[in-house]
XYZ file of C-alpha atoms in Angstrom:
483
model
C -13.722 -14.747 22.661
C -16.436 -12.237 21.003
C -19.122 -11.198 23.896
C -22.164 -13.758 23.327
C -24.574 -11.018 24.803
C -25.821 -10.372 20.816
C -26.108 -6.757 19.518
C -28.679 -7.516 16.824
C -31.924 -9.998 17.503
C -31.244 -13.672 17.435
C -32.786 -15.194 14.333
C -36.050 -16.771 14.821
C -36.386 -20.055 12.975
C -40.031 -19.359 11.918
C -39.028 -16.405 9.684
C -36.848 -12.828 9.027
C -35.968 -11.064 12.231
C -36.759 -7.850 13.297
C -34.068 -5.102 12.842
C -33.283 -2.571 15.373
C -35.727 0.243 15.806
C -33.114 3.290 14.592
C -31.823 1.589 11.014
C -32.831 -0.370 8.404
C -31.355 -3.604 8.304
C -32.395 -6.390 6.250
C -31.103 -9.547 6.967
C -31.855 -13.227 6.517
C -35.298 -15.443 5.444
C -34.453 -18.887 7.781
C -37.914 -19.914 6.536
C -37.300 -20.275 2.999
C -33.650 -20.438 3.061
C -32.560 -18.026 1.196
C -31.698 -14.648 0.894
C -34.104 -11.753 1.074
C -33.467 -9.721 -1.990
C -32.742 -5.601 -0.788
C -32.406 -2.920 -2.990
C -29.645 -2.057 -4.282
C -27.162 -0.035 -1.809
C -24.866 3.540 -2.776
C -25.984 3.043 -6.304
C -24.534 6.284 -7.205
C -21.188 5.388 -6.039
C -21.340 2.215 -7.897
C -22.102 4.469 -11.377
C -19.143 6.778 -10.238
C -16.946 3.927 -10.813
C -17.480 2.477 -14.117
C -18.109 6.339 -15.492
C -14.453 7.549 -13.940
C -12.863 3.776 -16.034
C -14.874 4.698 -19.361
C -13.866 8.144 -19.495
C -10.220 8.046 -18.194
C -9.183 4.817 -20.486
C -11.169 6.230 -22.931
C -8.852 9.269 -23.513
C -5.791 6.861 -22.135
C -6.198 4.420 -24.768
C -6.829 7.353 -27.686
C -3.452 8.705 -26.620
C -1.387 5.499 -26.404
C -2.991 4.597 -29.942
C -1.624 7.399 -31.388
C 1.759 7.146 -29.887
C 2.072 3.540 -30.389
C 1.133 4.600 -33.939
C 3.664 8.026 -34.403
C 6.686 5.836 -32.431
C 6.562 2.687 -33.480
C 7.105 1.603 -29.783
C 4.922 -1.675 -30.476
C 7.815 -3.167 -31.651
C 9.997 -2.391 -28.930
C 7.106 -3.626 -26.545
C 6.954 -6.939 -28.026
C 10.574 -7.112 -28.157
C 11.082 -6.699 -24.248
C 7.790 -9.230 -23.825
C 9.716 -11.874 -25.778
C 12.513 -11.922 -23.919
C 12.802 -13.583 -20.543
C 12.437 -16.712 -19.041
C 8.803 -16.365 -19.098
C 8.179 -20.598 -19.092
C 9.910 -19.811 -15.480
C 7.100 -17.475 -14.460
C 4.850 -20.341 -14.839
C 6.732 -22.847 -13.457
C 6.647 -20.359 -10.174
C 3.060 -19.796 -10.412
C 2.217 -23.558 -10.324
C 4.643 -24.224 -7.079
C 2.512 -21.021 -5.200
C -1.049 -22.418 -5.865
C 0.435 -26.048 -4.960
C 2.071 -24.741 -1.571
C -0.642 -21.902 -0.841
C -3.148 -25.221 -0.998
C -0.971 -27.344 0.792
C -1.278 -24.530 3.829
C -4.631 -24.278 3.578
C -5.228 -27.849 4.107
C -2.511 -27.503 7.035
C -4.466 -25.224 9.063
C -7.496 -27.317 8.758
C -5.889 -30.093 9.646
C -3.324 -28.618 12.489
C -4.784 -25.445 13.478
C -3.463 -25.351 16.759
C 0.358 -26.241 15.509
C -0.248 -23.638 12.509
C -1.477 -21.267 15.005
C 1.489 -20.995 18.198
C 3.888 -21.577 15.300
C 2.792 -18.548 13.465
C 3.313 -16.268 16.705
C 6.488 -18.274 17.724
C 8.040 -17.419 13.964
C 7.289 -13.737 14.446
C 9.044 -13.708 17.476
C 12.022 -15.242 15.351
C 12.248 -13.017 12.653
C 11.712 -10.375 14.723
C 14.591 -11.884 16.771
C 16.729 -12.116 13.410
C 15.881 -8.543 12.524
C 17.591 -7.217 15.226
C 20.728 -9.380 15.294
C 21.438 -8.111 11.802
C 21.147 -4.206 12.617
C 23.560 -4.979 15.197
C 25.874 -6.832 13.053
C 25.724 -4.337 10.556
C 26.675 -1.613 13.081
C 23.022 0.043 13.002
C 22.852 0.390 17.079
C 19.712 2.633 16.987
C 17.742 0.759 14.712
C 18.640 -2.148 16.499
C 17.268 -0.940 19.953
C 14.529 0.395 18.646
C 14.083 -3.115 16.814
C 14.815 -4.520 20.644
C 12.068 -2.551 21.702
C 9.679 -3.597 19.529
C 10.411 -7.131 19.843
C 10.201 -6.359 24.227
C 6.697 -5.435 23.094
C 5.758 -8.241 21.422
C 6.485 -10.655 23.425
C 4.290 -8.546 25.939
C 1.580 -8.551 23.701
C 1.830 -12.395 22.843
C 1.903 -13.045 26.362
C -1.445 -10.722 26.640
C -3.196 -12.857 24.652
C -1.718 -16.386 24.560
C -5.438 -17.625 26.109
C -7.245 -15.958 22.855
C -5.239 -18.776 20.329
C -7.511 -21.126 21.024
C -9.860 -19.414 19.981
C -8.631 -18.184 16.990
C -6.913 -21.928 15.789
C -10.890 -22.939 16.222
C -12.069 -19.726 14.226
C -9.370 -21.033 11.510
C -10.282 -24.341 11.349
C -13.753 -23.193 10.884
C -13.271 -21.131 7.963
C -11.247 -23.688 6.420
C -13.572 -26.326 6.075
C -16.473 -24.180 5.082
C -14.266 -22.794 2.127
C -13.062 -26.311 1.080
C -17.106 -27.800 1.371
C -17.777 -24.481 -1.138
C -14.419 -24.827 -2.890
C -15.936 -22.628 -5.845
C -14.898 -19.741 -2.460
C -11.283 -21.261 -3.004
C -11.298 -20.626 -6.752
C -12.333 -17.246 -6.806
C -10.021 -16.459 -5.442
C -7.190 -17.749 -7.252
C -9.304 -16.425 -10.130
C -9.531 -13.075 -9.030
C -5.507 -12.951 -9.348
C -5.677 -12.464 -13.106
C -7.899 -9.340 -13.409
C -5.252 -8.419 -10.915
C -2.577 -9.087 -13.011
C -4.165 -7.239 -16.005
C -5.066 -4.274 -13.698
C -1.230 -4.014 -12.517
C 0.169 -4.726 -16.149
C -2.308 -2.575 -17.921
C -1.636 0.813 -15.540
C 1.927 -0.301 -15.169
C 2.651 0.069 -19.297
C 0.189 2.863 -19.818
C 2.113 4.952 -17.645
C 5.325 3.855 -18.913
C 4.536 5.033 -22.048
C 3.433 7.955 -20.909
C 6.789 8.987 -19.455
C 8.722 7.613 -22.134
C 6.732 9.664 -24.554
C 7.127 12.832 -22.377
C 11.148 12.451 -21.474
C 12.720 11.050 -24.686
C 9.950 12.048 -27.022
C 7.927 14.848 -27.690
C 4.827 14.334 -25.759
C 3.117 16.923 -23.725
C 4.839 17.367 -20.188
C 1.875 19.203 -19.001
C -0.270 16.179 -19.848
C 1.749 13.878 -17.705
C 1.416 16.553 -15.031
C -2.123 15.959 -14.506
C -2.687 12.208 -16.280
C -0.035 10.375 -13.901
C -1.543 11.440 -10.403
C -4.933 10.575 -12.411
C -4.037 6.910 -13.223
C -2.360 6.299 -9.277
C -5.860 7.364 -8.210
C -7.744 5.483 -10.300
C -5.321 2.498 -9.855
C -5.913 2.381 -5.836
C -9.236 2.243 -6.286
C -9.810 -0.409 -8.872
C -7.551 -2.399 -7.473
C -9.780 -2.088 -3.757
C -12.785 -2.667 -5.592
C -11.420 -5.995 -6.897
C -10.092 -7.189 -3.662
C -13.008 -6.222 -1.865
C -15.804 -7.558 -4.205
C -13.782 -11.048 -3.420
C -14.009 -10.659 0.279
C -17.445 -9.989 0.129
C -18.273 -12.607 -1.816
C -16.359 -14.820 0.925
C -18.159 -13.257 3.488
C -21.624 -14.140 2.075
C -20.625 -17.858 1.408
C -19.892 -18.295 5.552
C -22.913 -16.292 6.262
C -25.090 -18.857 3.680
C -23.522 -21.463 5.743
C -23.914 -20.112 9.260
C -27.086 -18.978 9.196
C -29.070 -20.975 6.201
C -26.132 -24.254 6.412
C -27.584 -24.835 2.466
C -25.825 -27.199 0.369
C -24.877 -26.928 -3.021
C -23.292 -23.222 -4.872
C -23.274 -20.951 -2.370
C -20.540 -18.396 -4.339
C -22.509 -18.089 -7.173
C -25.134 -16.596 -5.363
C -22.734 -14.565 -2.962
C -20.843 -13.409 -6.437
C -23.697 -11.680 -7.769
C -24.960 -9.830 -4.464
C -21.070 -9.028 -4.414
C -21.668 -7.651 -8.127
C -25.178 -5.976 -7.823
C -26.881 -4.912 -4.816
C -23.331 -4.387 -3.213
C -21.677 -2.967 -4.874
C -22.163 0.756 -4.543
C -21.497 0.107 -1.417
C -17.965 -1.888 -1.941
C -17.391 1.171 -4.820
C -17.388 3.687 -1.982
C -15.695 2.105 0.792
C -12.568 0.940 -2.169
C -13.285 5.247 -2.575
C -12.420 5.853 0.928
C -9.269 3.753 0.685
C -8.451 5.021 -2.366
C -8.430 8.735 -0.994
C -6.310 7.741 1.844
C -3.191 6.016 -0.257
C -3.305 8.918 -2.523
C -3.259 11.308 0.079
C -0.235 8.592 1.479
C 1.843 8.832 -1.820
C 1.522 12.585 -1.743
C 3.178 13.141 1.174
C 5.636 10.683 0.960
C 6.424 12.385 -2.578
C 6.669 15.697 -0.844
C 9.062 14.121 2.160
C 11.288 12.715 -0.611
C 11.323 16.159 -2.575
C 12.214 17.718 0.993
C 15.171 15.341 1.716
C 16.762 16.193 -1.693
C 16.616 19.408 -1.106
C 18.213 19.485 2.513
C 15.009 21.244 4.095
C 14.463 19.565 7.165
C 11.394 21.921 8.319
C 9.505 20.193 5.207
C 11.142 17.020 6.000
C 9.840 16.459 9.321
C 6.240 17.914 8.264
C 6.290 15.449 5.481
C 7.106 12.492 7.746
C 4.638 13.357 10.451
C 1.779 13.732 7.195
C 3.004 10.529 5.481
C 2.956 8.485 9.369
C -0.550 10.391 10.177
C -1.467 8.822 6.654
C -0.261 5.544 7.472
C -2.408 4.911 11.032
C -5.263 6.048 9.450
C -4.958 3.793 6.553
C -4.123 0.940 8.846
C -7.348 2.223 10.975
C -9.775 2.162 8.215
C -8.792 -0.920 6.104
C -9.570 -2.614 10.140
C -12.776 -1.407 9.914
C -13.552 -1.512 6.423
C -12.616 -5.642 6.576
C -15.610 -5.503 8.769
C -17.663 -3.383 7.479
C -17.840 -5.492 4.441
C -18.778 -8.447 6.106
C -21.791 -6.372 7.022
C -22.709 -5.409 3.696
C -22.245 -9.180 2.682
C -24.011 -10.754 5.536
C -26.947 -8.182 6.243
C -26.951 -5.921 2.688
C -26.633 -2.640 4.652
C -25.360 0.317 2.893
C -21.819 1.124 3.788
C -21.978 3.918 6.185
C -24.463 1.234 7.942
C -22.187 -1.010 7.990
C -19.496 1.224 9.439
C -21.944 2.162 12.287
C -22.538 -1.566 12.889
C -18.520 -2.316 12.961
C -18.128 0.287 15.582
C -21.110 -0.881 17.916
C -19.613 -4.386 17.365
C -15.982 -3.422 18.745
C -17.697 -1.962 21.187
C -19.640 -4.575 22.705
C -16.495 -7.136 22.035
C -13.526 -5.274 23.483
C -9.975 -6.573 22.382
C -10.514 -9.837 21.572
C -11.954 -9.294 18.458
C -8.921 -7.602 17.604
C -6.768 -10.659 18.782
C -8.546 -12.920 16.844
C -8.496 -11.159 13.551
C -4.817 -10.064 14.388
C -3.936 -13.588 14.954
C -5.189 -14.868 12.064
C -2.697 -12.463 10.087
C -0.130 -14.347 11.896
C -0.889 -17.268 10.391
C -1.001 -15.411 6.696
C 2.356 -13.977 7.582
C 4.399 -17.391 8.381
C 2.841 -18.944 5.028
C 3.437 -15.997 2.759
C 7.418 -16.374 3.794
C 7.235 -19.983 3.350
C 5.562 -20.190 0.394
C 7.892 -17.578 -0.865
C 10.352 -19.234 -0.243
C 9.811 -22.625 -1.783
C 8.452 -20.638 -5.126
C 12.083 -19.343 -5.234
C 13.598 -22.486 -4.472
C 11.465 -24.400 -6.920
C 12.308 -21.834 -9.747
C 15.777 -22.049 -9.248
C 15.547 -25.925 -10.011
C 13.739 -25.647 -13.206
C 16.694 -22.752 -14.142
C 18.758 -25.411 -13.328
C 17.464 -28.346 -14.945
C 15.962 -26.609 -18.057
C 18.945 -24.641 -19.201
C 19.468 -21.675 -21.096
C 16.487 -20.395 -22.735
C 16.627 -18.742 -26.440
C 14.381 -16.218 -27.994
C 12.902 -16.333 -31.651
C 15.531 -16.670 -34.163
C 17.446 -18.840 -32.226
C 19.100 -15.944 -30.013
C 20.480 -17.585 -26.994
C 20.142 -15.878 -23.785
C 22.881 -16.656 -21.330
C 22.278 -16.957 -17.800
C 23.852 -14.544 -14.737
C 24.226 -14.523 -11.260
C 22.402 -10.693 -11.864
C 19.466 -12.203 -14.240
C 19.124 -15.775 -11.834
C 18.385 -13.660 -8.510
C 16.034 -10.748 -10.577
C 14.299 -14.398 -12.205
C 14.120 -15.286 -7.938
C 13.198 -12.476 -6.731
C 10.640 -12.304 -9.079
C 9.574 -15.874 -8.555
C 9.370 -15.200 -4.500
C 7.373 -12.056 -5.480
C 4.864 -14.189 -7.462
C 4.983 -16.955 -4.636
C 3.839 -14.438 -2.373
C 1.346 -12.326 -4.026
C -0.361 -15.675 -5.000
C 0.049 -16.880 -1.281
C -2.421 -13.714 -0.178
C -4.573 -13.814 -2.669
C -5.463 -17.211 -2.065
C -4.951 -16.840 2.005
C -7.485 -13.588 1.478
C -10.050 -16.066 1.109
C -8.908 -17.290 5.290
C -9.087 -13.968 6.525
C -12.448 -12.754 5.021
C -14.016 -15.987 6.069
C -12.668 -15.245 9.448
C -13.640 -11.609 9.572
C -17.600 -12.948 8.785
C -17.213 -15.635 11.068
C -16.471 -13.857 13.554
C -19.389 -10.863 12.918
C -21.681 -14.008 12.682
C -20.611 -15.252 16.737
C -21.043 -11.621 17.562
C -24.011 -11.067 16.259
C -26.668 -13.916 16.568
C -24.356 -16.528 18.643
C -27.925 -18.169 19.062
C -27.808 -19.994 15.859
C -24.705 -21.772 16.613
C -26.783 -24.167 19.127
C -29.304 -24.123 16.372
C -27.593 -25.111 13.384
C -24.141 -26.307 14.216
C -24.083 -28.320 17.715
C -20.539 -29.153 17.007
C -19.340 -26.130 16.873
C -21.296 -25.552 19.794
C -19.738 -27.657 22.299
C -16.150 -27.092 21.307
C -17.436 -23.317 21.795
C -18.798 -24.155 25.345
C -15.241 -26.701 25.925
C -13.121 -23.542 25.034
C -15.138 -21.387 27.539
C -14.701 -24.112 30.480
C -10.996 -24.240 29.677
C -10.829 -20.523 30.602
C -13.178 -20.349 33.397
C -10.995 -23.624 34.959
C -7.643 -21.605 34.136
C -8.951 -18.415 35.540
C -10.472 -20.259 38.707
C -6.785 -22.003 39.555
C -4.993 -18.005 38.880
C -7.053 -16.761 41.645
């Protein structure tokens, strides 16, 4: 469990805290229950964003207009939208939001079960992994599979004491985010800007390199405009999923610390939207940077490999892997910083600094319990994948063979039924995390709230207290009979 020694002041019921001598923190007004307005943070960052989407779709959509215009590709477009079993994507986005709903309520009512079951069904698949390599006469992959499941199960047993812990953390966030279910719909709303972002990139590039390889478009253009987009792509789509997780983070730290009733997302929303958001815009920057600089070399490492040079090969590999941990290193720390810039308005780089003095003071078990509750996101995304697929494949089944305008038919395949699937499982997934997002960023702040000021829990939530304190017994007993 996270230290209880606090690294910031605990909150004083009689008014604002006082923040540490060497920053600037601002945090919250217990007095008059709300929160204390701050200026606005990396304001220049924020500008940097919404200047780079006017000017680059600016000149995007001027081209596409006038090759949409010159082609007379709109047709075509329209054509290829029509057809489809597109009633089917809906049919598979209903069963995800039912099934990523009926999880949630799962793991708020059974967070123990959801909890050891998660880790057990890692251990499976896993498991399952490596009996397939060796079936399919892959011996090296398969030991090195066998390795990694050796060190799981060393790891699992590591930390088997912290799931308690973590089921509790769960259960926690769950029933905040159901009492402000507006949390909960944000995030299944912030899937369709997602959609749009994906489908509106997706096509504009598309174009793009149709209009360069069968037409005559500029080559040169797609040279530049392509990278361009990626970039721009990565970080849009960061600044959307990370404006949700701090607004998530801001409605458990209105109910930790203030424990107000009523909307607590609208509020949360528009710090997300204003004073924050410089400082999401440059952290999504920092991400951005780092899958670009990902792509790259996994572009060059593919370029090497066709060309049989395996200097450039391995230097590619080791990049693209370098790329990789520190992705995986700062999308760790960014989850947290975030929570900061939700819960105490700090500017990023603040926020960073107060993420590493936080692992610092808490050791591994912060780690455990954020890793944990991954787990948990990992079982239902292949569950809920899979019943999306299994769903769709019933309404295939029961609706029959769809036909386009003009009464074209289109006949089913075994190809077209697993692409439909596939698809479907895709859609059951993606909709699965978005909505399970909402878990882990409640999580993430819950647990920077403990960490921080685990004075208010006694304060404001006595119930949470004592199952705290029952936890900590349970350990201490366990500990006392080891030795």
């Amino acid at each position: 469990m996270a230290s209880l020694t606090p690294t910031a002041p605990a909150l004083v019921a009689s008014g604002a805290q006082q923040g540490r001598k060497d920053s600037m923190y601002s945090t919250f007004s217990a007095g008059k229950h709300h929160f204390r307005r701050t200026p606005c943070q990396d304001v220049s960052f924020g500008v940097l964003f919404w200047l780079h989407l006017l000017v680059l779709w600016g000149y995007v959509g001027y081209r596409l207009n006038a090759i949409l215009n010159d082609k007379k590709m709109d047709e075509e477009l329209w054509r290829c939208v029509e057809t489809g079993k597109f009633p089917v994507i809906f049919s598979a986005i209903g069963i995800a939001v039912a099934c990523s709903m009926l999880w949630i309520i799962l793991i708020r009512a059974f967070p123990k079960t959801m909890v050891y079951s998660s880790v057990c069904m890692i251990v499976v698949v896993q498991a399952v992994i490596v009996g397939l390599l060796f079936k399919f006469n892959l011996p090296v992959q398969a030991a090195l599979g066998g390795v990694g499941l050796l060190f799981t199960l060393l790891y699992i047993w590591f930390i088997w004491e912290s799931l308690a812990f973590t089921a509790l953390l769960l259960e926690t966030t769950v029933s905040v985010l159901m009492k402000y279910c507006g949390s909960l719909v944000l995030s299944v709303a912030s899937a369709i800007p997602g959609l749009v972002i994906v489908f509106a990139y997706v096509v504009a590039l598309a174009i793009f390199k149709h209009d360069s390889v069968d037409g005559d478009g500029d080559k040169n253009e797609v040279t530049w405009l392509v990278p361009l987009m990626c970039f721009s792509f990565f970080w849009t789509w960061a600044v959307l999923g990370n404006v949700v997780h701090t607004t998530i983070c801001g409605v458990i730290g209105r109910w930790y610390f203030l424990s107000e009733g009523g909307n607590a997302t609208g509020p949360s929303l528009g710090q997300a939207l204003t004073n924050s958001f410089g400082s999401i815009a440059l952290g999504s920057l920092i991400m951005a940077v780092v899958k670009m600089m990902k792509m790259l070399f996994r572009m060059a490492e593919q370029s090497a490999a066709e060309s049989d040079n395996l200097v450039l090969k391995i230097i590619g590999c080791m990049l693209a892997c370098i790329a990789q941990c520190v992705e995986d290193l700062l999308e760790f720390l960014s989850t947290y910083a975030f929570a900061y810039v939700a819960l105490y308005g700090q500017s990023f780089c603040q926020a960073a600094r107060s993420t590493w003095d936080l692992l610092s003071t808490s050791g591994l078990h912060m780690i455990v319990a954020y890793d944990m509750s991954a787990a948990v996101t990992f079982l239902g995304g292949l569950i809920c994948a899979g019943v999306t697929a299994i769903g769709t494949w019933g309404v295939l089944k029961l609706h029959g063979d769809y036909k386009l305008p003009g009464e074209i038919d289109v006949k089913d395949t075994t190809t077209t039924e697993t692409a439909y699937l596939a698809f479907a499982a895709g859609i059951g997934l993606g909709l699965f995390l978005v909505m399970s997002s909402a878990v882990e960023s409640g999580a993430c702040a819950l647990l920077v709230c403990f960490a921080e000021e685990p004075g208010v829990i006694c304060e404001r939530h006595p119930a949470l207290n004592d199952r705290m304190q029952e936890l900590l017994k349970e350990k201490q007993s366990e500990d006392a009979e080891g030795s």
